[in-house]
Amino acid sequence: MKRIFKWMFFLPALVTFHMAGQETVLSKDEAVKAALESNYGIKISSNQVEIAENNQSIWNSGYLPSLTGLAGASYDVNDRTTDIQGEETIEQNDVENELYRGSLNVDYVLFDGLGRYYNFKSLKEEYNLSRLEARETVENTILQLFTVYFEIARLYENIDVLEEGLKISRDRELRAQYQYEYGQANNLAVLNARVDVNNDSINLIQARQQLQNTKRDLNVLLDREMEELGYVVDTTVTFIPKLQLENLIAQAAENNVRILQSESSIAISEYDIKVNRSGYLPSVGLTGSYGWNQNIGGPTAFFPGSTTTTTGLSAGVNLTWNIFDGGRTRVQTKNSRIVNDNQKLLKEQVELEVRRDIANALGTYENKLYIFHVQEENVATNLDNFNRTQEQYKLGQVTSIEFRQAQINLLNAETSLNLAKYEAKLAELELLRLTGQLLNVEY
């Protein structure tokens, strides 16, 4: 019986040691790098940025001329009858005519009321907006990443606590078994201890299963193999100094991605006003062409067949002025001004919401950090209480129920500390996201 209990005690430790020896550490920097390279949401946003970059290039600006090549050929066969007064009718059958032509045509808009200029600047601003949208996607993904990453870290630390609790419960069961064998306790103490061992084992199994599930969630974010679970995470947590955090909050209006997006939208709407106003001005275009034509004609009643070939250059200037377009330009200009006013109102709303969100996030962070420090003190108190209770239990001065309660209090305090630590860190990361500094700090 003693040998069986010894193996029950050492087997979980051996299995844990064996698994830890095979597991690799996935650091925070490695997780962030993998997310930036492999996350599907980030990939899609990167493709959107690439599309916007293509749109704002010189090739889509309208500043380059257009060159068109034209070519064609025609062939016809006809029967011809010619009646000449006082003379015999002339009949011609299968008279062939051929025509070949080719040309190169150049068109260039010299001036279009500056619409092209402001449209080009608008496309560049849309590219900047797409980059800000991609940055927002990255920030949200990184925050989601650390929510899962720190949950894995919390579960690892909880598993350590549960394993230590199970070890204590098994030691208590073994002690109760010895006492029962030597007649110092009844079988009820053994049964109570065994129930606690079973409960602790169930809690440990559930925590390990939850850990595996959470690792799969992280694998989805990092586009890793679903069953690639042989890794551990870094459980180290550090917090930004208060003074540095206050400086970051003070610069939030300049760095918050939502505020920057609203400013970019205002700039685009202002360009749209100017693009629409360009409809009031004339446009000037240049045209040029180089052509070649060959006409092979069949014989007529008076002339034999002939071949005519022509080549030449032509150039011209076109002036187009839509003096009145039914009021369309006027309506579009007025509407674009209204859109611009709305964008300015939206910016004011965003600034107000960001200030509120930062204030809420700062309050949440400070509370979480305070709870974390209180939980540290709580763990120290419960650890001291458990150690004293354990000594008294060994001396027979407290019951197994009192000992179990002290053990549960310590376990709850330690798991609450783990939760408080990672909740405080996530609250800090949320605050950094709102200040626009999430991608510029050490995690």
Short mmCIF file of C-alpha atoms in Angstrom, two decimals:
data_model
loop_
_atom_site.label_atom_id
_atom_site.label_comp_id
_atom_site.label_asym_id
_atom_site.label_seq_id
_atom_site.Cartn_x
_atom_site.Cartn_y
_atom_site.Cartn_z
CA MET A 1 0.00 0.00 0.00
CA LYS A 2 2.79 2.43 0.87
CA ARG A 3 4.55 1.72 -2.45
CA ILE A 4 1.33 2.43 -4.38
CA PHE A 5 0.89 5.81 -2.73
CA LYS A 6 4.50 6.72 -3.44
CA TRP A 7 4.03 6.04 -7.15
CA MET A 8 0.81 8.09 -7.13
CA PHE A 9 2.82 10.96 -5.70
CA PHE A 10 5.80 10.85 -8.07
CA LEU A 11 4.13 9.92 -11.39
CA PRO A 12 2.52 13.33 -12.14
CA ALA A 13 5.80 15.06 -11.36
CA LEU A 14 7.69 12.78 -13.76
CA VAL A 15 5.13 13.32 -16.53
CA THR A 16 5.21 17.08 -16.05
CA PHE A 17 9.01 17.12 -16.14
CA HIS A 18 9.05 15.02 -19.31
CA MET A 19 6.54 17.31 -21.07
CA ALA A 20 8.38 20.47 -20.02
CA GLY A 21 11.59 19.06 -21.42
CA GLN A 22 9.98 18.75 -24.85
CA GLU A 23 8.14 22.07 -24.90
CA THR A 24 9.59 25.19 -26.48
CA VAL A 25 9.01 28.72 -25.24
CA LEU A 26 6.90 30.97 -27.48
CA SER A 27 8.04 34.44 -26.43
CA LYS A 28 5.85 37.53 -26.69
CA ASP A 29 8.00 38.99 -29.49
CA GLU A 30 7.85 35.74 -31.44
CA ALA A 31 4.06 35.62 -31.07
CA VAL A 32 3.72 39.21 -32.30
CA LYS A 33 6.05 38.55 -35.24
CA ALA A 34 4.11 35.43 -36.21
CA ALA A 35 0.82 37.34 -36.02
CA LEU A 36 2.14 40.15 -38.23
CA GLU A 37 3.32 37.62 -40.80
CA SER A 38 0.51 35.05 -40.74
CA ASN A 39 -2.71 36.43 -39.27
CA TYR A 40 -5.46 36.41 -41.90
CA GLY A 41 -6.99 39.72 -40.85
CA ILE A 42 -3.61 41.45 -41.09
CA LYS A 43 -2.95 39.84 -44.47
CA ILE A 44 -6.26 41.11 -45.83
CA SER A 45 -5.63 44.63 -44.53
CA SER A 46 -2.15 44.56 -46.10
CA ASN A 47 -3.71 43.68 -49.45
CA GLN A 48 -6.10 46.61 -49.07
CA VAL A 49 -3.14 48.90 -48.48
CA GLU A 50 -1.48 47.52 -51.61
CA ILE A 51 -4.61 48.29 -53.64
CA ALA A 52 -4.65 51.86 -52.31
CA GLU A 53 -0.95 52.18 -53.12
CA ASN A 54 -1.62 51.12 -56.69
CA ASN A 55 -4.47 53.61 -56.95
CA GLN A 56 -2.33 56.54 -55.82
CA SER A 57 0.48 55.84 -58.28
CA ILE A 58 1.26 58.00 -61.31
CA TRP A 59 -0.25 55.29 -63.52
CA ASN A 60 -3.70 56.04 -62.11
CA SER A 61 -3.36 59.81 -61.90
CA GLY A 62 -4.52 60.91 -65.36
CA TYR A 63 -1.30 62.88 -65.84
CA LEU A 64 0.09 60.52 -68.46
CA PRO A 65 -1.02 60.70 -72.11
CA SER A 66 -2.93 57.93 -73.82
CA LEU A 67 -1.56 56.26 -76.94
CA THR A 68 -3.96 54.31 -79.13
CA GLY A 69 -3.13 52.17 -82.10
CA LEU A 70 -5.78 51.59 -84.79
CA ALA A 71 -5.63 49.24 -87.77
CA GLY A 72 -8.17 47.93 -90.23
CA ALA A 73 -8.74 46.40 -93.64
CA SER A 74 -11.71 46.00 -95.94
CA TYR A 75 -12.32 44.11 -99.15
CA ASP A 76 -15.29 44.13 -101.50
CA VAL A 77 -16.22 42.63 -104.90
CA ASN A 78 -18.92 44.25 -107.03
CA ASP A 79 -20.52 43.97 -110.47
CA ARG A 80 -20.81 47.33 -112.18
CA THR A 81 -22.95 48.52 -115.16
CA THR A 82 -22.31 51.92 -116.77
CA ASP A 83 -24.84 53.46 -119.21
CA ILE A 84 -23.44 56.20 -121.44
CA GLN A 85 -25.95 58.12 -123.52
CA GLY A 86 -25.67 57.26 -127.18
CA GLU A 87 -23.07 54.57 -126.55
CA GLU A 88 -22.98 50.90 -125.73
CA THR A 89 -23.55 49.87 -122.11
CA ILE A 90 -20.36 48.85 -120.32
CA GLU A 91 -20.62 45.92 -117.95
CA GLN A 92 -17.89 45.01 -115.45
CA ASN A 93 -17.98 41.89 -113.28
CA ASP A 94 -16.04 41.03 -110.14
CA VAL A 95 -14.54 44.49 -109.62
CA GLU A 96 -12.32 44.32 -106.53
CA ASN A 97 -11.61 47.13 -104.06
CA GLU A 98 -9.20 46.89 -101.09
CA LEU A 99 -8.58 49.33 -98.27
CA TYR A 100 -5.84 49.11 -95.60
CA ARG A 101 -5.29 51.63 -92.83
CA GLY A 102 -3.33 52.08 -89.61
CA SER A 103 -2.64 54.94 -87.22
CA LEU A 104 -1.16 55.91 -83.86
CA ASN A 105 -3.19 58.47 -81.89
CA VAL A 106 -2.01 60.48 -78.88
CA ASP A 107 -4.36 62.29 -76.49
CA TYR A 108 -3.25 64.37 -73.55
CA VAL A 109 -5.29 66.51 -71.19
CA LEU A 110 -3.32 69.69 -70.70
CA PHE A 111 -5.72 71.33 -68.25
CA ASP A 112 -8.98 70.07 -66.73
CA GLY A 113 -9.80 72.75 -64.18
CA LEU A 114 -7.37 71.22 -61.63
CA GLY A 115 -9.74 68.29 -61.07
CA ARG A 116 -7.03 65.82 -61.96
CA TYR A 117 -4.58 67.48 -59.55
CA TYR A 118 -6.92 67.33 -56.54
CA ASN A 119 -8.11 63.84 -57.42
CA PHE A 120 -4.48 62.69 -57.41
CA LYS A 121 -3.96 64.25 -53.96
CA SER A 122 -7.20 62.62 -52.77
CA LEU A 123 -5.93 59.21 -53.88
CA LYS A 124 -2.73 59.75 -51.90
CA GLU A 125 -4.78 60.65 -48.83
CA GLU A 126 -6.92 57.54 -49.33
CA TYR A 127 -3.70 55.54 -49.33
CA ASN A 128 -2.79 57.14 -46.02
CA LEU A 129 -6.26 56.32 -44.69
CA SER A 130 -5.90 52.69 -45.76
CA ARG A 131 -2.61 52.48 -43.88
CA LEU A 132 -4.32 53.83 -40.76
CA GLU A 133 -7.08 51.25 -41.17
CA ALA A 134 -4.44 48.54 -41.50
CA ARG A 135 -2.75 49.86 -38.37
CA GLU A 136 -6.07 49.67 -36.52
CA THR A 137 -6.45 46.07 -37.63
CA VAL A 138 -2.94 45.30 -36.40
CA GLU A 139 -3.58 46.95 -33.03
CA ASN A 140 -6.84 45.06 -32.52
CA THR A 141 -5.18 41.80 -33.55
CA ILE A 142 -2.25 42.34 -31.18
CA LEU A 143 -4.64 43.06 -28.32
CA GLN A 144 -6.62 39.93 -29.19
CA LEU A 145 -3.37 38.00 -29.40
CA PHE A 146 -2.29 39.01 -25.91
CA THR A 147 -5.74 38.29 -24.50
CA VAL A 148 -5.26 34.66 -25.56
CA TYR A 149 -1.51 34.61 -24.84
CA PHE A 150 -1.95 35.82 -21.26
CA GLU A 151 -4.86 33.43 -20.75
CA ILE A 152 -2.45 30.60 -21.60
CA ALA A 153 0.09 32.06 -19.16
CA ARG A 154 -2.58 32.30 -16.44
CA LEU A 155 -3.64 28.69 -17.01
CA TYR A 156 -0.03 27.51 -16.80
CA GLU A 157 0.40 29.25 -13.46
CA ASN A 158 -2.97 27.96 -12.25
CA ILE A 159 -1.92 24.45 -13.22
CA ASP A 160 1.23 24.87 -11.12
CA VAL A 161 -0.96 25.93 -8.19
CA LEU A 162 -3.36 23.02 -8.74
CA GLU A 163 -0.50 20.54 -9.03
CA GLU A 164 0.94 21.80 -5.78
CA GLY A 165 -2.51 21.55 -4.19
CA LEU A 166 -2.92 17.99 -5.48
CA LYS A 167 0.50 17.12 -4.08
CA ILE A 168 -0.54 18.41 -0.67
CA SER A 169 -3.85 16.53 -0.82
CA ARG A 170 -2.10 13.29 -1.75
CA ASP A 171 0.36 13.77 1.07
CA ARG A 172 -2.57 14.29 3.43
CA GLU A 173 -4.26 11.15 2.08
CA LEU A 174 -1.06 9.18 2.59
CA ARG A 175 -0.74 10.52 6.14
CA ALA A 176 -4.38 9.62 6.87
CA GLN A 177 -3.79 6.13 5.46
CA TYR A 178 -0.78 5.64 7.76
CA GLN A 179 -2.76 6.88 10.75
CA TYR A 180 -5.60 4.51 9.92
CA GLU A 181 -3.22 1.55 9.57
CA TYR A 182 -1.67 2.30 12.95
CA GLY A 183 -5.04 2.87 14.60
CA GLN A 184 -4.56 6.59 15.16
CA ALA A 185 -7.56 7.63 12.98
CA ASN A 186 -10.72 6.12 11.58
CA ASN A 187 -11.47 5.35 7.97
CA LEU A 188 -13.57 8.52 7.62
CA ALA A 189 -10.41 10.67 7.60
CA VAL A 190 -9.02 8.56 4.74
CA LEU A 191 -12.25 8.85 2.76
CA ASN A 192 -12.41 12.63 3.25
CA ALA A 193 -8.81 12.99 2.11
CA ARG A 194 -9.49 10.77 -0.91
CA VAL A 195 -12.50 12.89 -1.89
CA ASP A 196 -10.34 16.00 -1.78
CA VAL A 197 -7.70 14.26 -3.93
CA ASN A 198 -10.35 13.37 -6.48
CA ASN A 199 -11.71 16.93 -6.54
CA ASP A 200 -8.23 18.38 -6.95
CA SER A 201 -7.50 15.88 -9.73
CA ILE A 202 -10.68 16.87 -11.57
CA ASN A 203 -9.84 20.56 -11.28
CA LEU A 204 -6.36 19.88 -12.62
CA ILE A 205 -7.66 17.83 -15.56
CA GLN A 206 -10.17 20.56 -16.45
CA ALA A 207 -7.47 23.23 -16.28
CA ARG A 208 -5.21 21.21 -18.57
CA GLN A 209 -8.04 20.72 -21.06
CA GLN A 210 -8.81 24.44 -20.97
CA LEU A 211 -5.13 25.10 -21.60
CA GLN A 212 -5.15 22.89 -24.70
CA ASN A 213 -8.26 24.63 -26.03
CA THR A 214 -6.77 28.07 -25.47
CA LYS A 215 -3.57 27.04 -27.22
CA ARG A 216 -5.67 26.11 -30.25
CA ASP A 217 -7.23 29.58 -30.13
CA LEU A 218 -3.74 31.06 -30.25
CA ASN A 219 -2.78 28.76 -33.13
CA VAL A 220 -5.71 30.15 -35.14
CA LEU A 221 -4.51 33.71 -34.57
CA LEU A 222 -0.96 32.77 -35.59
CA ASP A 223 -1.98 30.44 -38.46
CA ARG A 224 -0.17 27.52 -36.86
CA GLU A 225 -1.00 23.85 -37.07
CA MET A 226 -4.09 23.23 -34.92
CA GLU A 227 -2.49 20.45 -32.88
CA GLU A 228 0.87 22.18 -32.48
CA LEU A 229 0.52 22.37 -28.70
CA GLY A 230 4.06 21.57 -27.54
CA TYR A 231 5.00 25.04 -26.40
CA VAL A 232 4.89 27.18 -23.30
CA VAL A 233 4.55 30.94 -23.01
CA ASP A 234 6.39 33.62 -21.12
CA THR A 235 4.63 34.34 -17.82
CA THR A 236 6.75 37.41 -17.03
CA VAL A 237 4.70 40.58 -16.69
CA THR A 238 6.10 44.10 -16.31
CA PHE A 239 4.17 47.35 -16.09
CA ILE A 240 5.00 50.73 -17.60
CA PRO A 241 6.12 53.40 -15.10
CA LYS A 242 3.39 55.85 -14.17
CA LEU A 243 5.24 58.92 -15.44
CA GLN A 244 5.84 57.37 -18.85
CA LEU A 245 2.19 56.34 -19.06
CA GLU A 246 1.07 59.88 -18.26
CA ASN A 247 3.24 61.24 -21.09
CA LEU A 248 1.71 58.75 -23.53
CA ILE A 249 -1.80 59.76 -22.48
CA ALA A 250 -0.94 63.43 -23.00
CA GLN A 251 0.00 62.66 -26.62
CA ALA A 252 -3.06 60.53 -27.34
CA ALA A 253 -4.75 63.18 -29.53
CA GLU A 254 -1.76 63.08 -31.89
CA ASN A 255 -1.44 59.28 -32.05
CA ASN A 256 -4.88 57.71 -31.60
CA VAL A 257 -5.69 55.87 -34.80
CA ARG A 258 -9.38 56.83 -34.83
CA ILE A 259 -8.55 60.54 -34.56
CA LEU A 260 -5.95 60.24 -37.32
CA GLN A 261 -8.51 58.44 -39.51
CA SER A 262 -11.04 61.23 -39.00
CA GLU A 263 -8.43 63.84 -39.95
CA SER A 264 -7.63 61.88 -43.10
CA SER A 265 -11.34 61.66 -43.98
CA ILE A 266 -11.64 65.45 -43.59
CA ALA A 267 -8.72 65.96 -45.98
CA ILE A 268 -10.32 63.64 -48.55
CA SER A 269 -13.65 65.45 -48.34
CA GLU A 270 -11.87 68.81 -48.86
CA TYR A 271 -10.23 67.45 -51.99
CA ASP A 272 -13.62 66.24 -53.20
CA ILE A 273 -14.93 69.81 -52.95
CA LYS A 274 -12.12 71.05 -55.17
CA VAL A 275 -12.57 68.19 -57.63
CA ASN A 276 -16.24 69.04 -58.03
CA ARG A 277 -15.53 72.75 -58.39
CA SER A 278 -13.22 71.99 -61.31
CA GLY A 279 -16.38 71.33 -63.34
CA TYR A 280 -16.85 75.12 -63.59
CA LEU A 281 -13.60 75.53 -65.56
CA PRO A 282 -12.79 74.57 -69.15
CA SER A 283 -10.53 71.72 -70.17
CA VAL A 284 -7.78 71.87 -72.77
CA GLY A 285 -6.53 68.79 -74.56
CA LEU A 286 -3.85 68.01 -77.12
CA THR A 287 -4.29 65.43 -79.86
CA GLY A 288 -1.90 64.00 -82.39
CA SER A 289 -1.84 61.11 -84.81
CA TYR A 290 0.30 59.44 -87.42
CA GLY A 291 -1.64 57.52 -90.08
CA TRP A 292 -1.09 55.27 -93.08
CA ASN A 293 -3.75 54.40 -95.65
CA GLN A 294 -3.68 52.34 -98.83
CA ASN A 295 -6.60 52.10 -101.23
CA ILE A 296 -6.48 49.57 -104.06
CA GLY A 297 -9.36 50.29 -106.45
CA GLY A 298 -10.62 48.27 -109.37
CA PRO A 299 -10.98 49.71 -112.91
CA THR A 300 -13.89 51.96 -113.79
CA ALA A 301 -15.59 52.61 -117.10
CA PHE A 302 -13.13 55.41 -117.88
CA PHE A 303 -10.00 54.68 -115.82
CA PRO A 304 -7.92 51.60 -115.16
CA GLY A 305 -7.42 50.27 -111.62
CA SER A 306 -5.19 52.30 -109.25
CA THR A 307 -3.44 52.13 -105.88
CA THR A 308 -3.37 55.17 -103.60
CA THR A 309 -1.14 55.30 -100.50
CA THR A 310 -1.13 58.17 -98.00
CA THR A 311 0.88 58.79 -94.81
CA GLY A 312 0.91 61.83 -92.60
CA LEU A 313 0.94 63.54 -89.22
CA SER A 314 -1.80 65.57 -87.64
CA ALA A 315 -2.04 67.55 -84.41
CA GLY A 316 -4.65 69.66 -82.74
CA VAL A 317 -5.80 71.49 -79.64
CA ASN A 318 -9.26 71.02 -78.16
CA LEU A 319 -11.00 73.40 -75.78
CA THR A 320 -14.07 72.10 -73.97
CA TRP A 321 -16.11 74.23 -71.62
CA ASN A 322 -19.31 72.89 -70.18
CA ILE A 323 -20.89 76.29 -69.66
CA PHE A 324 -24.09 74.86 -68.16
CA ASP A 325 -24.60 71.22 -67.22
CA GLY A 326 -28.08 71.51 -65.80
CA GLY A 327 -26.80 72.32 -62.29
CA ARG A 328 -25.09 68.97 -61.71
CA THR A 329 -21.73 70.55 -60.79
CA ARG A 330 -23.42 72.97 -58.43
CA VAL A 331 -25.29 70.20 -56.60
CA GLN A 332 -22.19 67.99 -56.33
CA THR A 333 -20.16 70.89 -54.93
CA LYS A 334 -22.79 71.73 -52.31
CA ASN A 335 -23.13 68.08 -51.29
CA SER A 336 -19.36 67.68 -50.97
CA ARG A 337 -19.31 70.70 -48.63
CA ILE A 338 -21.99 69.06 -46.49
CA VAL A 339 -19.95 65.83 -46.40
CA ASN A 340 -16.95 67.86 -45.28
CA ASP A 341 -18.99 69.44 -42.47
CA ASN A 342 -20.15 65.98 -41.39
CA GLN A 343 -16.57 64.72 -41.31
CA LYS A 344 -15.60 67.60 -39.04
CA LEU A 345 -18.51 66.81 -36.73
CA LEU A 346 -17.52 63.14 -36.70
CA LYS A 347 -13.98 64.12 -35.73
CA GLU A 348 -15.30 66.11 -32.77
CA GLN A 349 -17.41 63.13 -31.76
CA VAL A 350 -14.44 60.76 -32.09
CA GLU A 351 -12.23 63.06 -30.00
CA LEU A 352 -14.89 63.14 -27.28
CA GLU A 353 -15.29 59.36 -27.34
CA VAL A 354 -11.54 58.80 -27.26
CA ARG A 355 -11.16 61.08 -24.22
CA ARG A 356 -13.95 59.13 -22.52
CA ASP A 357 -12.45 55.76 -23.45
CA ILE A 358 -9.01 56.80 -22.21
CA ALA A 359 -10.45 58.02 -18.91
CA ASN A 360 -12.37 54.76 -18.48
CA ALA A 361 -9.38 52.65 -19.49
CA LEU A 362 -7.09 54.54 -17.12
CA GLY A 363 -9.53 54.07 -14.23
CA THR A 364 -9.87 50.37 -15.05
CA TYR A 365 -6.10 49.96 -15.26
CA GLU A 366 -5.47 51.70 -11.94
CA ASN A 367 -8.14 49.57 -10.24
CA LYS A 368 -6.77 46.34 -11.74
CA LEU A 369 -3.25 47.29 -10.70
CA TYR A 370 -4.43 48.05 -7.17
CA ILE A 371 -6.28 44.72 -7.00
CA PHE A 372 -3.13 42.96 -8.18
CA HIS A 373 -1.06 44.47 -5.37
CA VAL A 374 -3.78 43.65 -2.83
CA GLN A 375 -3.86 40.07 -4.09
CA GLU A 376 -0.10 39.84 -3.61
CA GLU A 377 -0.58 40.75 0.05
CA ASN A 378 -3.51 38.35 0.25
CA VAL A 379 -1.39 35.48 -1.04
CA ALA A 380 1.35 36.23 1.49
CA THR A 381 -1.23 36.26 4.30
CA ASN A 382 -2.89 33.02 3.19
CA LEU A 383 0.48 31.33 2.71
CA ASP A 384 1.49 32.21 6.24
CA ASN A 385 -1.88 30.99 7.53
CA PHE A 386 -1.58 27.73 5.57
CA ASN A 387 1.93 27.02 6.81
CA ARG A 388 0.85 27.51 10.41
CA THR A 389 -2.27 25.42 9.91
CA GLN A 390 -0.21 22.68 8.28
CA GLU A 391 2.14 22.55 11.26
CA GLN A 392 -0.79 22.43 13.65
CA TYR A 393 -2.44 19.70 11.54
CA LYS A 394 0.70 17.58 11.75
CA LEU A 395 0.63 18.03 15.52
CA GLY A 396 -3.04 17.09 15.63
CA GLN A 397 -4.13 20.52 16.90
CA VAL A 398 -6.53 21.27 13.99
CA THR A 399 -8.96 19.05 12.12
CA SER A 400 -8.65 17.97 8.52
CA ILE A 401 -11.59 20.24 7.66
CA GLU A 402 -9.75 23.28 9.02
CA PHE A 403 -6.61 22.23 7.18
CA ARG A 404 -8.56 21.77 3.94
CA GLN A 405 -10.15 25.20 4.31
CA ALA A 406 -6.73 26.83 4.74
CA GLN A 407 -5.54 24.97 1.64
CA ILE A 408 -8.55 26.11 -0.39
CA ASN A 409 -8.07 29.70 0.79
CA LEU A 410 -4.46 29.64 -0.37
CA LEU A 411 -5.38 28.07 -3.73
CA ASN A 412 -8.09 30.69 -4.31
CA ALA A 413 -5.74 33.49 -3.36
CA GLU A 414 -3.02 32.27 -5.73
CA THR A 415 -5.38 31.79 -8.68
CA SER A 416 -6.95 35.21 -7.97
CA LEU A 417 -3.46 36.71 -8.00
CA ASN A 418 -2.76 35.14 -11.39
CA LEU A 419 -6.03 36.49 -12.76
CA ALA A 420 -5.43 39.97 -11.32
CA LYS A 421 -1.92 40.13 -12.77
CA TYR A 422 -2.96 39.41 -16.35
CA GLU A 423 -6.13 41.48 -16.16
CA ALA A 424 -4.02 44.46 -15.08
CA LYS A 425 -1.62 43.89 -17.99
CA LEU A 426 -4.45 43.62 -20.50
CA ALA A 427 -5.97 46.82 -19.10
CA GLU A 428 -2.60 48.50 -19.64
CA LEU A 429 -2.44 47.25 -23.24
CA GLU A 430 -5.95 48.57 -23.90
CA LEU A 431 -4.87 51.95 -22.55
CA LEU A 432 -1.81 51.87 -24.80
CA ARG A 433 -4.00 51.06 -27.79
CA LEU A 434 -6.16 54.11 -27.10
CA THR A 435 -3.10 56.34 -26.81
CA GLY A 436 -1.78 55.01 -30.13
CA GLN A 437 1.34 53.50 -28.59
CA LEU A 438 0.51 49.79 -28.54
CA LEU A 439 2.94 49.04 -31.38
CA ASN A 440 5.74 51.18 -29.91
CA VAL A 441 6.34 49.62 -26.49
CA GLU A 442 7.87 46.51 -25.04
CA TYR A 443 5.34 43.90 -24.01
#
